[in-house]
Short mmCIF file of C-alpha atoms in Angstrom, two decimals:
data_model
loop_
_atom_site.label_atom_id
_atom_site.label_comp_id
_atom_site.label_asym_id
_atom_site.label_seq_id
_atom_site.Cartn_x
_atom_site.Cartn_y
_atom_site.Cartn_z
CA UNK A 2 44.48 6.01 39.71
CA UNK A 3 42.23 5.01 42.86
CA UNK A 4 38.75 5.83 43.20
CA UNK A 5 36.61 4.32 46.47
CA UNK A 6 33.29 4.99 47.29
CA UNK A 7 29.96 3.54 49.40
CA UNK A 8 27.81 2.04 46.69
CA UNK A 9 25.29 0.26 49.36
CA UNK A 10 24.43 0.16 52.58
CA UNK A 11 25.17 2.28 56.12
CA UNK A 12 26.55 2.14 59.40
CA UNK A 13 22.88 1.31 60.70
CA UNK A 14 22.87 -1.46 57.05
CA UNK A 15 24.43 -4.96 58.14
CA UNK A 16 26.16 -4.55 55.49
CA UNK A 17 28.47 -1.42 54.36
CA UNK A 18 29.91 -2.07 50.65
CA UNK A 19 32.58 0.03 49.24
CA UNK A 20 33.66 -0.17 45.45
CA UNK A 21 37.11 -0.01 45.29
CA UNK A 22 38.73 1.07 41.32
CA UNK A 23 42.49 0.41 40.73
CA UNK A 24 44.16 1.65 37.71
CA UNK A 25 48.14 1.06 37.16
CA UNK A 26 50.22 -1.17 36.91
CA UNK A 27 50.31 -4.47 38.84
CA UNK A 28 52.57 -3.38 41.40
CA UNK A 29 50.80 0.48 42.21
CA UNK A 30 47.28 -2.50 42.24
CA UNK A 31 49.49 -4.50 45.00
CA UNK A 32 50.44 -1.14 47.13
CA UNK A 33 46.74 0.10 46.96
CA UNK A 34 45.37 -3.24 48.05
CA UNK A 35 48.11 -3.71 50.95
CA UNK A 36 47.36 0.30 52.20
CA UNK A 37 43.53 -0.78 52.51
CA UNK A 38 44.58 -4.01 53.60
CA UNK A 39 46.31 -2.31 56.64
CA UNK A 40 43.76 0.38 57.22
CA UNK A 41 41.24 -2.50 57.97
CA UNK A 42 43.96 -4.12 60.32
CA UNK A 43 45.26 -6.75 58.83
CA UNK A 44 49.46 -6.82 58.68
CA UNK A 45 52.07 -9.98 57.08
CA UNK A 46 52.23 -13.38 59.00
CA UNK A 47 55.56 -15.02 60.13
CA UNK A 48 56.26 -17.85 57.68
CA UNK A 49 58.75 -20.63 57.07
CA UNK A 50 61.28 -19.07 55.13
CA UNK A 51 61.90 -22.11 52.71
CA UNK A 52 58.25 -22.38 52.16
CA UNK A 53 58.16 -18.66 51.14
CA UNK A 54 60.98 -19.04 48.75
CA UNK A 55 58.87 -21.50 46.75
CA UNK A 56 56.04 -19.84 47.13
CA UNK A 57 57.10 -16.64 45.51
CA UNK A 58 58.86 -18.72 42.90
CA UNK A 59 55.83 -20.63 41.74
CA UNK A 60 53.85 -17.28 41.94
CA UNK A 61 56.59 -16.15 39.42
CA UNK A 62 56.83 -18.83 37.32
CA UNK A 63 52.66 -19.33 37.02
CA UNK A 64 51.35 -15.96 38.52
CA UNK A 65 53.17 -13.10 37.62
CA UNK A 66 50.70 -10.72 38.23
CA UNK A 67 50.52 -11.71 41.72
CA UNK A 68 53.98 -11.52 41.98
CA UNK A 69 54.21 -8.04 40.82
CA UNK A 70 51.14 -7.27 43.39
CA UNK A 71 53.56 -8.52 45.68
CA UNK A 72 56.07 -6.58 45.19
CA UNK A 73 54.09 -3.50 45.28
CA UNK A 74 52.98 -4.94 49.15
CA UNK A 75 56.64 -4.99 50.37
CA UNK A 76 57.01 -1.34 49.02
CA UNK A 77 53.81 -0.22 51.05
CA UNK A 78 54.83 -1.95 54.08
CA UNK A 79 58.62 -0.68 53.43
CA UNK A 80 60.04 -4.18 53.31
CA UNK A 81 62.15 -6.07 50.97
CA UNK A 82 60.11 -7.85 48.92
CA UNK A 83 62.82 -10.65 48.58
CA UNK A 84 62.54 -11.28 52.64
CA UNK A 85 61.37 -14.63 52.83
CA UNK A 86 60.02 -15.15 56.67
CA UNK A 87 56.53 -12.56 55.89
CA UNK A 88 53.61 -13.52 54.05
CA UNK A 89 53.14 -10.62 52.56
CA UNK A 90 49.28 -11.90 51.03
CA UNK A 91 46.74 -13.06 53.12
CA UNK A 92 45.51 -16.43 53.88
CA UNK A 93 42.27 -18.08 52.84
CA UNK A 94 39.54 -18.97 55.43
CA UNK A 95 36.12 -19.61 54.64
CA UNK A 96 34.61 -21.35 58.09
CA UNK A 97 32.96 -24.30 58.73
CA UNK A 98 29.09 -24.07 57.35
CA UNK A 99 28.81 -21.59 54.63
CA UNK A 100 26.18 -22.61 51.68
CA UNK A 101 25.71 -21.20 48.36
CA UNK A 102 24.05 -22.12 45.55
CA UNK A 103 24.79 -21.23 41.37
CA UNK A 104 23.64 -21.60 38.43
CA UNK A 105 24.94 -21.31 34.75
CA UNK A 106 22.63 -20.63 31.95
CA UNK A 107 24.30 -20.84 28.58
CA UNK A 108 22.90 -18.85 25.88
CA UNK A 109 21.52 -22.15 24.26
CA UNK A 110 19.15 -21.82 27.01
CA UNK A 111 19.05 -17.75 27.86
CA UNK A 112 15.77 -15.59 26.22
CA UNK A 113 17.67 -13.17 24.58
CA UNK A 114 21.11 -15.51 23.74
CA UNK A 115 23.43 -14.08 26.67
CA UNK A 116 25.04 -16.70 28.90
CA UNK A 117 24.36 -16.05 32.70
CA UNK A 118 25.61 -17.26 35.99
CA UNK A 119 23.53 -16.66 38.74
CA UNK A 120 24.66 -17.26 42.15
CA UNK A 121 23.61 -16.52 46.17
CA UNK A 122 26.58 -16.14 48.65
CA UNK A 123 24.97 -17.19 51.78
CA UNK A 124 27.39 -17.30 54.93
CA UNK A 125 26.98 -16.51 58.65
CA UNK A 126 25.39 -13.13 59.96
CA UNK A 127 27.93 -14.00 63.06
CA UNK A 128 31.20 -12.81 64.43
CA UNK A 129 34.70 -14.70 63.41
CA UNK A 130 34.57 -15.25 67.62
CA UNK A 131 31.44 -16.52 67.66
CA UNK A 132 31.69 -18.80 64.79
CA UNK A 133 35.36 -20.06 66.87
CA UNK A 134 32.65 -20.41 70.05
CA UNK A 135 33.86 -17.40 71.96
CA UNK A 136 32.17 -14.04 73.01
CA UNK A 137 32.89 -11.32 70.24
CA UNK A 138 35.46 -8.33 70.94
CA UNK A 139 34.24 -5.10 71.58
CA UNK A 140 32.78 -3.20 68.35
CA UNK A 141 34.03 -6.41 66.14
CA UNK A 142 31.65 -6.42 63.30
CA UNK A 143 30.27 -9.69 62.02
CA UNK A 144 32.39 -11.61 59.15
CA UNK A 145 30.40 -10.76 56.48
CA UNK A 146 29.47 -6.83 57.40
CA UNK A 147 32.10 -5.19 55.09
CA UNK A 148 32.27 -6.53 51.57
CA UNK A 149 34.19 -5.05 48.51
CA UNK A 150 33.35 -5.39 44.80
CA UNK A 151 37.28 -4.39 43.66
CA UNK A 152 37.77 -3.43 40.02
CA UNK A 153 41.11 -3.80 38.79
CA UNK A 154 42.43 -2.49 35.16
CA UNK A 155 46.04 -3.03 35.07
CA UNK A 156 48.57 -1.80 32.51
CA UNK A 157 49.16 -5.10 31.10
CA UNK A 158 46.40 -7.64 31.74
CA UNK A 159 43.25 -8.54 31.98
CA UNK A 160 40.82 -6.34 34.00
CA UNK A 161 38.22 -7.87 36.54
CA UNK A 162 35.73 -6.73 38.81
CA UNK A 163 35.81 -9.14 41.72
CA UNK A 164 33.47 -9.07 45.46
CA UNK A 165 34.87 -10.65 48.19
CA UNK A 166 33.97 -10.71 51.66
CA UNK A 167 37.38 -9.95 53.86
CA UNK A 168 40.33 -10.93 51.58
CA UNK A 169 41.57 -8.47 49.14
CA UNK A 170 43.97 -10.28 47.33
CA UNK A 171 41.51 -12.96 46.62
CA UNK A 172 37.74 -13.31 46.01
CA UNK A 173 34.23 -15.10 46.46
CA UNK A 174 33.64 -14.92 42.69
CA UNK A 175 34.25 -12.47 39.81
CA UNK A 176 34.14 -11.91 35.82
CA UNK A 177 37.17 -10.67 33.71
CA UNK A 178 36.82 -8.37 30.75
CA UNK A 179 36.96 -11.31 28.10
CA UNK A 180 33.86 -12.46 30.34
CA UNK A 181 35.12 -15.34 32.30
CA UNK A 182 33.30 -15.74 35.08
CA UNK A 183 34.52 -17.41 38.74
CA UNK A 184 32.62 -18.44 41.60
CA UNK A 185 33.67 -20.74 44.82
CA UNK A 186 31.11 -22.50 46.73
CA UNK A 187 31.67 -24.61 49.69
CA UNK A 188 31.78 -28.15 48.63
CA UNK A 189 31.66 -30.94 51.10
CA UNK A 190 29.60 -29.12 53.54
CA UNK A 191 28.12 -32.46 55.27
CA UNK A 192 31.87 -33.01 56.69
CA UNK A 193 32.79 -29.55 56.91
CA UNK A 194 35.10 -28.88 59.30
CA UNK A 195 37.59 -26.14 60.63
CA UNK A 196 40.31 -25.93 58.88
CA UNK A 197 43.34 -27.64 61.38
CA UNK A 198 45.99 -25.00 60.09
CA UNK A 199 46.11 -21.63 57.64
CA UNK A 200 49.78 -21.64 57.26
CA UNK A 201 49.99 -20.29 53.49
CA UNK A 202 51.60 -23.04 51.57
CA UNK A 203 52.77 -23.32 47.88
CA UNK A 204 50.17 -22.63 44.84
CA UNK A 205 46.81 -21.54 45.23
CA UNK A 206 44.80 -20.75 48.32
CA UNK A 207 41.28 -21.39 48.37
CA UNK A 208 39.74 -17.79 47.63
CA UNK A 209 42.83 -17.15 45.57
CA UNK A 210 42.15 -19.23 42.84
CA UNK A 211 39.04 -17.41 41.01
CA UNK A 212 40.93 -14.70 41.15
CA UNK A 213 44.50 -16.76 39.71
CA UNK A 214 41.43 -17.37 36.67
CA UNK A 215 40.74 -14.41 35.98
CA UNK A 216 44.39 -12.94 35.92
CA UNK A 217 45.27 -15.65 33.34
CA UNK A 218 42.51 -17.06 31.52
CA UNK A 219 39.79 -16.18 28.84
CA UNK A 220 38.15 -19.07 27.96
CA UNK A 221 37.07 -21.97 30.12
CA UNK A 222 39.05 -24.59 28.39
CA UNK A 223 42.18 -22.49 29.17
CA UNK A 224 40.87 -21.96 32.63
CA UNK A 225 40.56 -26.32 32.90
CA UNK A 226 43.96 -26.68 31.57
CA UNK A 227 45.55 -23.81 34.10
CA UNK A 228 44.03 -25.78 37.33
CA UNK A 229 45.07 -29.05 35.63
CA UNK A 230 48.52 -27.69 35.83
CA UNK A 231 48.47 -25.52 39.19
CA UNK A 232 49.23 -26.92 42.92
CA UNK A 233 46.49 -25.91 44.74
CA UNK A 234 45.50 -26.50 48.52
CA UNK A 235 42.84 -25.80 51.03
CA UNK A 236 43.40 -26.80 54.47
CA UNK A 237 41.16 -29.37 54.72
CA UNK A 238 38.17 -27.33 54.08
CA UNK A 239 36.82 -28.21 50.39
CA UNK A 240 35.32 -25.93 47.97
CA UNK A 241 34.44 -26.14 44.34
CA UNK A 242 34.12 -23.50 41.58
CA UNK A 243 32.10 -22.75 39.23
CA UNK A 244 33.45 -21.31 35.64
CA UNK A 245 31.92 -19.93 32.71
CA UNK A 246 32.94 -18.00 29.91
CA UNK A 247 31.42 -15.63 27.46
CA UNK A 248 31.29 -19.14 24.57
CA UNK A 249 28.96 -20.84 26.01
CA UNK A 250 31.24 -23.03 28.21
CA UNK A 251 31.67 -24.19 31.59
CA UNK A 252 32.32 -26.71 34.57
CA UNK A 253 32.95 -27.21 37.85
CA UNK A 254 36.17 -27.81 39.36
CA UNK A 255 36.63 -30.45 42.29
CA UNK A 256 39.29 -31.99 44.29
CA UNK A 257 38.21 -34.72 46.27
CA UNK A 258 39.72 -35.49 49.62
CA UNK A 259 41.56 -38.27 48.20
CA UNK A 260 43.62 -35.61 46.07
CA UNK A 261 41.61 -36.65 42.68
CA UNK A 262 40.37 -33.77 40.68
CA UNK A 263 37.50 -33.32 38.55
CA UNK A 264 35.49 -30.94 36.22
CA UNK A 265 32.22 -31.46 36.01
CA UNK A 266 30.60 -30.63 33.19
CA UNK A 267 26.43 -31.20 31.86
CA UNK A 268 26.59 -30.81 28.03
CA UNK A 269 24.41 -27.78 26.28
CA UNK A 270 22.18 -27.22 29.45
CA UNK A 271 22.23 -25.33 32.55
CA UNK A 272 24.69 -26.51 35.78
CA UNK A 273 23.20 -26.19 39.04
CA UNK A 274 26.21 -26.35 41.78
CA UNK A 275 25.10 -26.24 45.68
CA UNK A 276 27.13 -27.47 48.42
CA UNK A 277 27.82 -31.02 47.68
CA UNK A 278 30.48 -32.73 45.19
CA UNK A 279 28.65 -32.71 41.91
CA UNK A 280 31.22 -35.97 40.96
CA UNK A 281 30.06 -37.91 44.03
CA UNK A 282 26.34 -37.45 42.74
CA UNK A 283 26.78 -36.63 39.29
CA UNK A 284 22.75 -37.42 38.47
CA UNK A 285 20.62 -34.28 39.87
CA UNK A 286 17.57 -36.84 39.75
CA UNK A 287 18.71 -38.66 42.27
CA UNK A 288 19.82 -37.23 45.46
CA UNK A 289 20.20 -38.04 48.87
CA UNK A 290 17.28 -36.38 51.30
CA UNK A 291 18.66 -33.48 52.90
CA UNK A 292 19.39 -33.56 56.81
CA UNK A 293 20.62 -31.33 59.10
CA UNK A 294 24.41 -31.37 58.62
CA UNK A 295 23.68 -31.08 54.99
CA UNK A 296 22.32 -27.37 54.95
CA UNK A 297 19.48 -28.09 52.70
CA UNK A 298 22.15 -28.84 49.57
CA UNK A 299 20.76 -31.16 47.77
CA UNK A 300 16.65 -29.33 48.08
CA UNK A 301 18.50 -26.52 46.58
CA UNK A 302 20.10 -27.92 43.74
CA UNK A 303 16.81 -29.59 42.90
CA UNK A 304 14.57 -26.74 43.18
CA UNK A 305 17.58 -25.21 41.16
CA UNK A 306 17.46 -28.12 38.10
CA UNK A 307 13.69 -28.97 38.03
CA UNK A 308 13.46 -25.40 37.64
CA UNK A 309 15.93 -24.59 34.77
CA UNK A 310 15.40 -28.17 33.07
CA UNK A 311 14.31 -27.82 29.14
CA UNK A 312 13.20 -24.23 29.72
CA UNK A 313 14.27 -20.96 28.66
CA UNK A 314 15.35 -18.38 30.86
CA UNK A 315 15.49 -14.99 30.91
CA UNK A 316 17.65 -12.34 33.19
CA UNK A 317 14.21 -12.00 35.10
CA UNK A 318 13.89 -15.63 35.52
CA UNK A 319 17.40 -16.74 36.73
CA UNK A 320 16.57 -13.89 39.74
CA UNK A 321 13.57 -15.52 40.51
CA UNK A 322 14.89 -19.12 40.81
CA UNK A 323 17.54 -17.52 42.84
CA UNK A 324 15.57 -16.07 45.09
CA UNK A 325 13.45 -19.05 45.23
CA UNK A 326 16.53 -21.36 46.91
CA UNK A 327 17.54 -17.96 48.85
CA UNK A 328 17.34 -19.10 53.20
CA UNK A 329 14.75 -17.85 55.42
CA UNK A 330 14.88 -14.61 57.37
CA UNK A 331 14.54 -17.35 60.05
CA UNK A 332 16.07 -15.46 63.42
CA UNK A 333 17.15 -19.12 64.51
CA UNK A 334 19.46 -19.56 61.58
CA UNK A 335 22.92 -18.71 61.18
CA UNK A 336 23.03 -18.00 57.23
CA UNK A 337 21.65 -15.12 55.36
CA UNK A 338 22.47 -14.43 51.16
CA UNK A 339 24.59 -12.01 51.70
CA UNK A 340 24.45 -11.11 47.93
CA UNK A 341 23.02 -12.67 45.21
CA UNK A 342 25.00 -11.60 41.49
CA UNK A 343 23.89 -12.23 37.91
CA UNK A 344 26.55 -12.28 36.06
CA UNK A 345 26.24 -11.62 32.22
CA UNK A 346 29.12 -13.24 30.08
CA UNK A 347 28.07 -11.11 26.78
CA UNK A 348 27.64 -8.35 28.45
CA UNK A 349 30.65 -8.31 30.62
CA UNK A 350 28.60 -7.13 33.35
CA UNK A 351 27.53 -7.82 37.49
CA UNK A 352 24.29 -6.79 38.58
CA UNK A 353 24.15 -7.08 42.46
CA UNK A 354 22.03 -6.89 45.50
CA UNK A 355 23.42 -6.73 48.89
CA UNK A 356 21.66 -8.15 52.60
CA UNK A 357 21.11 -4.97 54.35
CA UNK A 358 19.17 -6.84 57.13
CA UNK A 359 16.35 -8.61 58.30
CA UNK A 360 12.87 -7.08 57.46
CA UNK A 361 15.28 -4.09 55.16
CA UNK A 362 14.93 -6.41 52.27
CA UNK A 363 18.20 -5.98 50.33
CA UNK A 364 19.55 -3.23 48.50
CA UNK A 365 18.70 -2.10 45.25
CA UNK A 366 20.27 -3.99 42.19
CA UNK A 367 23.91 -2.71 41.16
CA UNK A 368 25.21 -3.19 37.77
CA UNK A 369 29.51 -3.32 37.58
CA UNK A 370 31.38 -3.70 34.06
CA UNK A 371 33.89 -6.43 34.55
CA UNK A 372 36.26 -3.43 33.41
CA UNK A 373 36.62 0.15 33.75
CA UNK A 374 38.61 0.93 30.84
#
């Protein structure tokens, strides 16, 4: 069953943001995706056939949901899903510059007991040619104009409600039905830099890893053991996550450029995450001073701790603070939040509002179950 409809914004919005509901198995989930996939233009990349051949097999061995999603791609593009020069998913790109900022509060130090993650996606109000330097194409719409919050409930799985900005077969961040909650940031954003390449390679793409999560984990410890275990890559271009789940616990997953990997973690009381690696300055009481190339990271992730430190905060307040480290409606820069999310982890639930525009304030709060079952 498929059910798609407008929950915010208009043509005349910046943003337009359809809810997309997928029931069946993982395969009729994989078809549906790839149809809208190919309605908005996208269609398969040529790819080195050996490297697709281990692709699919570590998506089999580790990911079999994917796999099956696969599967159901080849059938709505009419190929054979065992021809090995496509990419029949799409690749992972999150340009130079984004910033975002998070925060977990566990119920040790939530009003009313319920863990919450709050976080602001903030990411160009600009054109994928004019980010690249170039003049933009006729009608093209900027990057960030279209966004989808896709629910999936699959036969046999977990379901999860996911928004993500232009990749459907990944995601900016998400919660599953046993509450685990995913989020990526960017996470080196003082030597952020294009990415040289997006050939897909083997394991886990950057924006398909929250989702790889929430397929196959409840819990954060098994969520810390699964990336302990996967290959993962990102072109050069680093991000970190942020998990939580619906026990109290969480971290934040690095990999350094050196290929080391880390998750962070800051005992009983709330993690702040910005755009910096949290193991590089693991002490949010000292930070560098911001500058220019640093996108106001570590301001925000103070504002963010001083804020949350030895306090107790309720749904209201975590919107507050977020709002608090949210940019500017400056017309000289670049970044808007594009959404900011509360996620509750005993409630299974995503309350959203999306950036309609400067001076249209942003829409009104939506609340998604993590499942529609």
């Amino acid at each position: 069953m498929t059910n798609m409809t407008c929950v915010a914004g208009g043509n005349d919005d910046f943003q337009l943001v359809t809810h997309l509901t997928v029931t069946g198995s993982q395969f009729e989930i994989g078809r549906v995706l790839t149809e809208e996939a190919r309605r908005l233009g996208w269609s398969p990349r040529a790819a080195d056939p050996a490297v697709n051949r281990a692709r699919m097999s570590w998506f089999e061995r580790n990911w079999p949901q994917h796999h099956a999603r696969l599967d159901g791609a080849a059938a709505a593009l009419g190929l054979d899903p065992d021809q090995d020069d496509l990419a029949l998913d799409g690749w992972n790109r999150v340009p130079e510059g984004s910033a975002c900022s998070g925060l977990w509060c566990p119920p040790s130090a939530s009003a009313d007991g319920h863990g919450r993650v709050g976080r602001n996606y903030d990411f160009f109000v600009s054109t994928a040619s004019e980010i690249r330097g170039r003049q933009p194409r006729p009608d093209e719409l900027p990057m960030g104009a279209r966004p989808y919050v896709i629910t999936t409930v699959p036969d046999d799985g977990l379901a999860s409600t996911v928004i993500t900005m232009d990749d459907l077969d990944g995601c900016m961040d998400g919660m599953n039905e046993a509450g685990l909650t995913v989020m990526l940031l960017l996470a080196d954003v003082e030597n952020a830099a294009p990415p040289a390449h997006t050939a897909p390679q083997v394991g886990l793409g950057s924006t398909q890893l929250p989702r790889f999560l929430l397929d196959t984990c409840e819990t954060a410890a098994q969520a810390k053991q699964a990336l302990l275990a996967a290959k993962q890559y990102d072109h050069g271009l680093l991000l970190h996550y942020l998990v939580a789940d619906a026990h109290g616990q969480a971290f934040v997953w690095e990999r350094g450029r050196d290929g080391s990997e880390h998750a962070v973690e800051f005992g009983d009381g709330p993690l702040c995450v910005t755009n910096h690696l949290l193991h590089r300055h693991p002490d949010p009481t000292d930070l560098p001073a911001d500058t220019t190339p640093s996108l106001g990271t570590y301001g925000r992730l103070r504002t963010l701790y001083e804020r949350s430190k030895g306090v107790t905060l309720s749904g209201l307040d975590l919107r507050d603070l977020l709002r608090a480290v949210r940019p500017d409606e400056d017309p000289g820069a670049p970044f808007r939040t594009l959404w900011t999310t509360v996620f509750d982890t005993a409630d299974r639930t995503l309350a959203t509002r999306f950036y309609l525009g400067d001076g249209r304030d942003y829409s009104g709060e939506l609340v998604f179950p993590a499942s529609a079952r």
